[in-house]
Structure formats: C-alpha cells, structure tokens
Amino acid sequence: MIWKTRLTEMMETKYPVIMGAFAGIGRAKFAAPFSNAGGLGIVTALNFKTPALFKKELSRMHDLTDKPFGINISVIPPQVRGGQSMKRKTQEEYLGYVEVALDEGVKIFTTSAYQADFIGKRIHEAGCYWFHKSATISHAQSAEKAGADAVTIVGLEGTGFKNPLTQTTLVNLTLGRRMLSVPIIAAGGIGDARGFLGALAMGADAVCFGTAIMMTEECPSMNKLKEKWMSADIFSEEYYQKIYHLQLRDTSVPSMAIGHLNKIISMKDFLDGIMEEAESILRKWGFEGEEFKTTN
Ligand SMILES: Cc1cc2nc3c(=O)[nH]c(=O)nc-3n(C[C@H](O)[C@H](O)[C@H](O)COP(=O)(O)O)c2cc1C
C-alpha cells in the first residue's frame, strides 16, 4: 500500500509520520533509524551547544541515512526554566543553527514552543519547508498566518510543552481541520495503528511520534528506564495529574502513548508494525453493499 498525503509529498517519506523533537536525546543515532524506517527523522538542534557541533551531527546523519530528515528548533518561551537545551537564545543565535542546517541540505525545519516567525521567514527565503508545533489551535492559526507550511498540534494526552488551554488530540484534529487550511500533524498520546489511523480520519495529514519511539532499541535511554516506563501505571491519579493537569513542569514524562507499548523493539519493527496493522484494518473495514463493517 502506498501512503500518500500532503505531508508525504512535502517530506518525501514512505509513511506519513514524523519524529518528535527530543531534548537531550534527539541526535543522529536516534533520528537516522526513524528516517531509515520510512518516517521523517528529526535532529534536535538545541542539544548542541554551538552551531558547529550541530553541523558535525548533521554530517553524521548523512553518514547514517540517505533518506530525508529534518531538524527542530525549540524557541524556548520566556517562562520556561531548565538545562542547556532549555536556555533561551537570541534570534541571531537561533538563526545560526538554521544556517548550518541549510548548508547541510536540510529541507524540512520544525520549530516549536514559541513564536518562530523569524525562523520561518529565513527558511522560506531558502526555499525550504517550515512546520511549526504548538499546544493550541489558536497558536497553530497564528503560525499558519505567519506562513507555516504545516502545523503540529500537541494534545493533552501528549507530553512536552503544554499550555493551560491545551485541548485533547480529538478536539485539535476535528476542529483544527475546520479552522486551518495547512496540513496538520497530529501529536499527543498516539502509540498504535488505531491511534494513527484515527488521527488521519480526524483530519491529520501525518502523525508525530514522541513517547512511543522512546521504547525502541535505538532510543538512547537505558533499557532499565524503558522497562520502568512501560510498567508505569498510567491510570493512577499521580499519572493523571501529571499528564492532564499540566504537572509536567516542562519536563517530559512519557505520555499516555506509553500504554500501547509492552516490549522494546527496533524502530523498523515499530513503524512497519503500525503501518501493516493500519493497512490490515483498512482492508477489512468497509462496505458490503450498503452495510459498513468495522473489524472491532
Ligand atoms: C523526552 C522528551 C523530550 C522532548 N523534548 C522536546 C523538545 O525539546 N522540544 C519540543 O518541541 N518537544 C519536545 N518533546 C515533545 C515531542 O517532540 C512530541 O511533541 C510529544 O512527545 C508528542 O506527544 P507523545 O509523546 O504523546 O507522542 C519531547 C518529548 C519527550 C518524550
């Protein structure tokens, strides 16, 4: 089956999937397997102290994959405090990372967390695509107005930067689809084929995986930690508070997507598994005469 959406066309990927940005671990060793498996791997620029170090990582990326990949620049909001990757930079400093990526032939630039119009402008001057990630539909609308070629909206079920007005992935997609013209990338709580297909049905042109791919062999976190996450009680009150009541404090606790995973597998098996199951659901679903049948 060939997956064709507005975003597979832009990203030139086999599957309509894009990797999340990852503070600390979004490096070539983690991103290249995502690209090799058919999605758009993302190297997180601010994991590198200087544009020169980032440039080295992008050339490592070229060694590890001949498939398309992108980069992320998280524009840190003024209210966020944290470690190296959470330090706010000047516009010139952010643009230094952009120039390096342009030099290395990157075509897809993702920005997140805060207004990134100044980055989008430079990306468009260079003839590349700019995708912006936000936590609300209204911020996605602002990004669209500023010229973003696609928007990712992270739902409440997800992790990473959130906003007190963050809505569920369902609301972001079904209403976002009516309120936005640019392609939408679904993010937040998606970890299996049904979530993936549901997102496309609700209006997304691609799906972003964050938490789910942290359980792959290629994720640089320790296996012990992955096992611990997979056995976390996501239905406990503590977890509920963390995820739904914004008690993340801008750290990234694995999202509700973790509930879909129970063993560490390769990135290729993870992505192929989702796509094969999605295809099988679609092929079984459908009409017999006037009667519609699901596989459930
Ligand atoms: C460990 C970790 C680090 C993250 N770091 C960033 C980051 O630096 N910038 C960013 O925009 N999003 C970051 N995110 C959010 C992801 O890119 C993605 O939007 C989110 O994980 C999607 O929700 P999901 O985890 O339910 O798939 C991070 C997520 C995790 C799990």
Short mmCIF file of C-alpha atoms and ligand atoms in Angstrom, two decimals:
data_model
loop_
_atom_site.label_atom_id
_atom_site.label_comp_id
_atom_site.label_asym_id
_atom_site.label_seq_id
_atom_site.Cartn_x
_atom_site.Cartn_y
_atom_site.Cartn_z
CA MET A 1 0.00 0.00 0.00
CA ILE A 2 1.24 3.47 -0.80
CA TRP A 3 0.59 6.17 1.79
CA LYS A 4 0.01 9.48 0.08
CA THR A 5 -0.90 12.67 1.94
CA ARG A 6 0.04 16.32 1.54
CA LEU A 7 2.81 15.69 4.04
CA THR A 8 4.32 12.57 2.45
CA GLU A 9 4.59 14.74 -0.65
CA MET A 10 6.37 17.56 1.19
CA MET A 11 8.56 15.32 3.35
CA GLU A 12 9.20 12.76 0.57
CA THR A 13 8.75 9.93 3.05
CA LYS A 14 7.26 6.46 2.66
CA TYR A 15 4.96 6.89 5.66
CA PRO A 16 3.02 9.96 6.89
CA VAL A 17 4.96 10.05 10.16
CA ILE A 18 7.40 12.49 11.69
CA MET A 19 9.60 12.10 14.73
CA GLY A 20 9.11 14.43 17.71
CA ALA A 21 11.82 16.78 18.93
CA PHE A 22 13.74 15.36 21.89
CA ALA A 23 15.71 17.49 24.31
CA GLY A 24 18.83 15.56 25.29
CA ILE A 25 18.37 12.52 23.04
CA GLY A 26 17.24 13.82 19.63
CA ARG A 27 20.56 13.06 17.96
CA ALA A 28 21.57 11.33 14.72
CA LYS A 29 21.74 7.85 16.26
CA PHE A 30 18.07 8.12 17.22
CA ALA A 31 16.83 10.15 14.23
CA ALA A 32 18.51 8.21 11.40
CA PRO A 33 16.72 4.90 12.21
CA PHE A 34 13.40 6.79 12.07
CA SER A 35 14.25 8.07 8.58
CA ASN A 36 15.54 4.66 7.52
CA ALA A 37 12.29 3.09 8.69
CA GLY A 38 10.23 5.35 6.39
CA GLY A 39 9.41 8.42 8.51
CA LEU A 40 10.99 11.84 8.83
CA GLY A 41 13.73 11.64 11.47
CA ILE A 42 14.37 14.88 13.36
CA VAL A 43 17.65 16.09 14.84
CA THR A 44 17.02 18.46 17.75
CA ALA A 45 19.35 21.41 17.19
CA LEU A 46 19.49 22.75 20.71
CA ASN A 47 21.04 19.55 22.02
CA PHE A 48 24.25 21.01 20.61
CA LYS A 49 25.94 23.85 22.40
CA THR A 50 27.12 25.50 19.20
CA PRO A 51 26.09 25.52 15.54
CA ALA A 52 29.50 23.98 14.75
CA LEU A 53 28.71 20.92 16.91
CA PHE A 54 25.26 20.74 15.34
CA LYS A 55 26.86 20.77 11.88
CA LYS A 56 29.00 17.75 12.84
CA GLU A 57 25.88 15.90 13.93
CA LEU A 58 24.14 16.65 10.63
CA SER A 59 27.08 15.25 8.71
CA ARG A 60 26.85 12.14 10.97
CA MET A 61 23.20 12.00 9.96
CA HIS A 62 24.22 11.95 6.26
CA ASP A 63 26.51 9.00 7.07
CA LEU A 64 23.71 7.08 8.77
CA THR A 65 20.87 7.65 6.31
CA ASP A 66 20.28 8.54 2.69
CA LYS A 67 16.60 9.19 3.43
CA PRO A 68 15.05 12.62 4.07
CA PHE A 69 15.34 14.07 7.55
CA GLY A 70 14.55 17.35 9.26
CA ILE A 71 15.61 19.37 12.25
CA ASN A 72 13.89 21.02 15.20
CA ILE A 73 14.50 24.31 16.87
CA SER A 74 12.53 24.82 20.08
CA VAL A 75 12.18 28.53 20.71
CA ILE A 76 12.13 28.49 24.47
CA PRO A 77 9.24 30.52 25.95
CA PRO A 78 10.30 33.22 28.44
CA GLN A 79 8.58 31.47 31.38
CA VAL A 80 10.43 28.15 30.96
CA ARG A 81 13.48 27.35 33.05
CA GLY A 82 15.69 24.31 32.56
CA GLY A 83 19.02 22.89 31.48
CA GLN A 84 21.20 23.51 28.41
CA SER A 85 18.54 22.75 25.79
CA MET A 86 16.00 24.95 27.62
CA LYS A 87 18.18 28.09 27.65
CA ARG A 88 16.67 30.95 25.69
CA LYS A 89 18.81 32.29 22.85
CA THR A 90 18.80 35.44 20.79
CA GLN A 91 17.22 35.43 17.33
CA GLU A 92 20.72 35.58 15.80
CA GLU A 93 21.77 32.54 17.80
CA TYR A 94 18.74 30.53 16.68
CA LEU A 95 19.38 31.59 13.08
CA GLY A 96 22.97 30.34 13.39
CA TYR A 97 21.55 26.81 13.73
CA VAL A 98 19.27 27.40 10.74
CA GLU A 99 22.19 28.45 8.52
CA VAL A 100 24.15 25.32 9.40
CA ALA A 101 21.18 23.10 8.55
CA LEU A 102 20.66 24.91 5.24
CA ASP A 103 24.35 24.34 4.44
CA GLU A 104 23.86 20.65 5.16
CA GLY A 105 20.96 20.43 2.71
CA VAL A 106 18.12 20.11 5.23
CA LYS A 107 14.75 20.83 3.59
CA ILE A 108 12.29 20.43 6.47
CA PHE A 109 12.56 22.67 9.51
CA THR A 110 10.35 22.20 12.52
CA THR A 111 10.04 24.83 15.19
CA SER A 112 8.19 24.58 18.46
CA ALA A 113 7.14 26.03 21.77
CA TYR A 114 7.05 29.76 20.98
CA GLN A 115 6.73 32.22 18.08
CA ALA A 116 9.22 31.31 15.39
CA ASP A 117 8.19 33.60 12.51
CA PHE A 118 11.73 34.94 12.18
CA ILE A 119 12.96 31.40 11.56
CA GLY A 120 10.10 30.64 9.15
CA LYS A 121 11.00 33.72 7.11
CA ARG A 122 14.61 32.59 6.62
CA ILE A 123 13.53 29.04 5.79
CA HIS A 124 11.17 30.28 3.10
CA GLU A 125 13.84 32.59 1.62
CA ALA A 126 15.92 29.43 1.21
CA GLY A 127 13.01 27.62 -0.49
CA CYS A 128 12.52 25.07 2.30
CA TYR A 129 9.51 23.95 4.34
CA TRP A 130 8.62 25.29 7.78
CA PHE A 131 6.45 23.23 10.16
CA HIS A 132 5.53 24.79 13.49
CA LYS A 133 4.40 22.86 16.55
CA SER A 134 2.08 24.39 19.10
CA ALA A 135 -0.09 23.32 22.00
CA THR A 136 -3.30 25.08 20.96
CA ILE A 137 -5.32 25.51 17.76
CA SER A 138 -5.15 29.28 18.13
CA HIS A 139 -1.34 29.25 18.19
CA ALA A 140 -1.44 26.96 15.15
CA GLN A 141 -3.66 29.54 13.44
CA SER A 142 -1.07 32.24 14.23
CA ALA A 143 1.65 30.05 12.74
CA GLU A 144 -0.46 29.47 9.63
CA LYS A 145 -0.97 33.23 9.33
CA ALA A 146 2.79 33.72 9.66
CA GLY A 147 3.30 31.34 6.73
CA ALA A 148 3.96 27.90 8.27
CA ASP A 149 3.60 25.16 5.65
CA ALA A 150 2.19 22.69 8.20
CA VAL A 151 1.35 22.74 11.88
CA THR A 152 1.71 20.14 14.60
CA ILE A 153 -0.77 20.45 17.43
CA VAL A 154 0.06 18.54 20.61
CA GLY A 155 -2.95 17.28 22.51
CA LEU A 156 -3.46 16.96 26.23
CA GLU A 157 -2.71 13.21 26.10
CA GLY A 158 0.81 14.08 24.96
CA THR A 159 3.93 15.36 26.63
CA GLY A 160 6.41 18.21 26.24
CA PHE A 161 5.45 21.88 26.21
CA LYS A 162 1.81 22.37 27.11
CA ASN A 163 -0.47 25.31 27.58
CA PRO A 164 -3.20 25.75 30.21
CA LEU A 165 -5.64 25.86 27.28
CA THR A 166 -4.36 22.69 25.59
CA GLN A 167 -7.21 20.55 24.25
CA THR A 168 -7.39 16.83 23.54
CA THR A 169 -5.97 15.40 20.34
CA LEU A 170 -9.53 14.64 19.18
CA VAL A 171 -10.63 18.28 19.50
CA ASN A 172 -7.38 19.60 18.00
CA LEU A 173 -7.85 17.48 14.91
CA THR A 174 -11.57 17.54 14.24
CA LEU A 175 -11.97 21.25 14.96
CA GLY A 176 -8.46 22.16 13.83
CA ARG A 177 -9.26 20.63 10.44
CA ARG A 178 -12.14 23.10 10.05
CA MET A 179 -10.17 26.06 11.33
CA LEU A 180 -6.89 25.59 9.44
CA SER A 181 -6.04 25.17 5.77
CA VAL A 182 -2.47 23.93 6.07
CA PRO A 183 -1.77 20.23 6.73
CA ILE A 184 -1.98 19.20 10.38
CA ILE A 185 0.40 16.82 12.10
CA ALA A 186 -1.30 15.01 14.96
CA ALA A 187 0.65 14.66 18.20
CA GLY A 188 -0.17 13.58 21.70
CA GLY A 189 -0.89 10.13 23.03
CA ILE A 190 -0.55 8.23 19.76
CA GLY A 191 1.17 4.86 20.08
CA ASP A 192 -0.56 2.29 17.89
CA ALA A 193 -2.17 1.68 14.50
CA ARG A 194 -5.65 2.64 15.64
CA GLY A 195 -4.42 5.95 17.05
CA PHE A 196 -2.50 6.57 13.85
CA LEU A 197 -5.49 5.82 11.61
CA GLY A 198 -7.86 7.68 13.91
CA ALA A 199 -5.68 10.78 13.61
CA LEU A 200 -5.76 10.62 9.82
CA ALA A 201 -9.53 10.10 9.88
CA MET A 202 -9.93 13.09 12.18
CA GLY A 203 -8.12 15.37 9.76
CA ALA A 204 -4.37 14.92 10.15
CA ASP A 205 -2.04 14.55 7.17
CA ALA A 206 0.66 12.94 9.31
CA VAL A 207 1.32 11.75 12.83
CA CYS A 208 4.14 12.74 15.17
CA PHE A 209 5.56 10.06 17.46
CA GLY A 210 7.27 11.14 20.66
CA THR A 211 6.84 8.83 23.64
CA ALA A 212 6.12 5.72 21.56
CA ILE A 213 9.52 5.64 19.88
CA MET A 214 11.31 6.05 23.21
CA MET A 215 10.65 2.35 23.71
CA THR A 216 12.62 1.36 20.62
CA GLU A 217 16.05 -0.27 20.71
CA GLU A 218 17.51 2.80 19.02
CA CYS A 219 16.35 5.27 21.67
CA PRO A 220 19.49 6.09 23.64
CA SER A 221 17.77 5.87 27.04
CA MET A 222 18.77 2.90 29.15
CA ASN A 223 16.71 -0.29 28.76
CA LYS A 224 16.08 -0.33 32.51
CA LEU A 225 14.40 3.05 32.21
CA LYS A 226 12.34 1.91 29.22
CA GLU A 227 11.13 -1.13 31.20
CA LYS A 228 10.24 1.14 34.10
CA TRP A 229 8.21 3.43 31.86
CA MET A 230 6.40 0.55 30.24
CA SER A 231 5.32 -0.76 33.61
CA ALA A 232 4.17 2.68 34.87
CA ASP A 233 0.55 2.82 35.98
CA ILE A 234 -0.79 5.42 33.58
CA PHE A 235 -4.23 5.07 35.12
CA SER A 236 -3.07 6.16 38.57
CA GLU A 237 -4.11 9.52 39.98
CA GLU A 238 -0.47 10.66 40.05
CA TYR A 239 -0.04 9.99 36.35
CA TYR A 240 -3.38 11.57 35.59
CA GLN A 241 -2.32 14.75 37.37
CA LYS A 242 1.00 14.83 35.53
CA ILE A 243 -0.44 14.43 32.08
CA TYR A 244 -3.86 16.06 32.24
CA HIS A 245 -3.33 18.68 34.90
CA LEU A 246 -0.12 20.05 33.45
CA GLN A 247 2.07 18.88 36.27
CA LEU A 248 4.84 18.15 33.79
CA ARG A 249 6.63 21.34 34.78
CA ASP A 250 8.13 21.41 31.31
CA THR A 251 9.93 18.14 31.87
CA SER A 252 8.94 15.31 29.60
CA VAL A 253 7.23 12.44 31.35
CA PRO A 254 6.24 9.74 28.83
CA SER A 255 2.70 10.43 27.64
CA MET A 256 -0.38 8.23 27.62
CA ALA A 257 1.05 6.65 24.44
CA ILE A 258 3.17 4.51 26.75
CA GLY A 259 0.10 2.38 27.46
CA HIS A 260 0.31 0.92 23.97
CA LEU A 261 3.80 -0.47 24.39
CA ASN A 262 4.94 -3.55 26.22
CA LYS A 263 8.29 -4.51 24.76
CA ILE A 264 11.43 -2.95 23.37
CA ILE A 265 11.57 -3.44 19.60
CA SER A 266 13.53 -1.95 16.71
CA MET A 267 12.42 1.32 15.13
CA LYS A 268 11.78 -0.51 11.86
CA ASP A 269 9.58 -3.12 13.56
CA PHE A 270 7.72 -0.36 15.41
CA LEU A 271 6.91 1.70 12.31
CA ASP A 272 6.34 -1.26 9.96
CA GLY A 273 4.12 -2.85 12.62
CA ILE A 274 1.92 0.22 12.85
CA MET A 275 1.67 0.62 9.10
CA GLU A 276 0.95 -3.09 8.49
CA GLU A 277 -1.76 -3.18 11.14
CA ALA A 278 -3.25 0.08 9.83
CA GLU A 279 -3.36 -1.38 6.34
CA SER A 280 -4.95 -4.58 7.56
CA ILE A 281 -7.64 -2.61 9.45
CA LEU A 282 -8.38 -0.52 6.38
CA ARG A 283 -8.62 -3.59 4.15
CA LYS A 284 -11.04 -5.35 6.50
CA TRP A 285 -13.09 -2.23 7.12
CA GLY A 286 -15.54 -1.18 4.51
CA PHE A 287 -18.81 -1.63 2.76
CA GLU A 288 -20.60 -4.81 1.82
CA GLY A 289 -23.32 -3.35 -0.36
CA GLU A 290 -24.82 -0.61 1.80
CA GLU A 291 -23.60 -2.17 5.03
CA PHE A 292 -20.49 -0.72 6.69
CA LYS A 293 -18.36 -3.12 8.72
CA THR A 294 -15.58 -2.44 11.20
CA THR A 295 -13.05 -5.00 12.38
CA ASN A 296 -13.60 -4.30 16.04
C1 LIG B 1 11.97 13.04 26.39
C2 LIG B 1 11.22 14.04 25.55
C3 LIG B 1 11.84 15.22 25.19
C4 LIG B 1 11.16 16.17 24.41
N1 LIG B 1 11.79 17.32 24.04
C5 LIG B 1 11.16 18.22 23.25
C6 LIG B 1 11.82 19.40 22.82
O1 LIG B 1 12.97 19.66 23.15
N2 LIG B 1 11.13 20.26 22.02
C7 LIG B 1 9.85 20.01 21.62
O2 LIG B 1 9.27 20.80 20.89
N3 LIG B 1 9.19 18.89 22.03
C8 LIG B 1 9.81 18.00 22.82
N4 LIG B 1 9.17 16.86 23.21
C9 LIG B 1 7.79 16.61 22.74
C10 LIG B 1 7.78 15.72 21.49
O3 LIG B 1 8.53 16.30 20.47
C11 LIG B 1 6.34 15.48 20.99
O4 LIG B 1 5.72 16.69 20.65
C12 LIG B 1 5.48 14.78 22.01
O5 LIG B 1 6.23 13.77 22.65
C13 LIG B 1 4.26 14.18 21.35
O6 LIG B 1 3.46 13.52 22.26
P1 LIG B 1 3.59 11.94 22.55
O7 LIG B 1 4.76 11.81 23.47
O8 LIG B 1 2.34 11.58 23.21
O9 LIG B 1 3.82 11.22 21.26
C14 LIG B 1 9.82 15.91 23.99
C15 LIG B 1 9.21 14.70 24.36
C16 LIG B 1 9.88 13.77 25.13
C17 LIG B 1 9.18 12.50 25.49
#
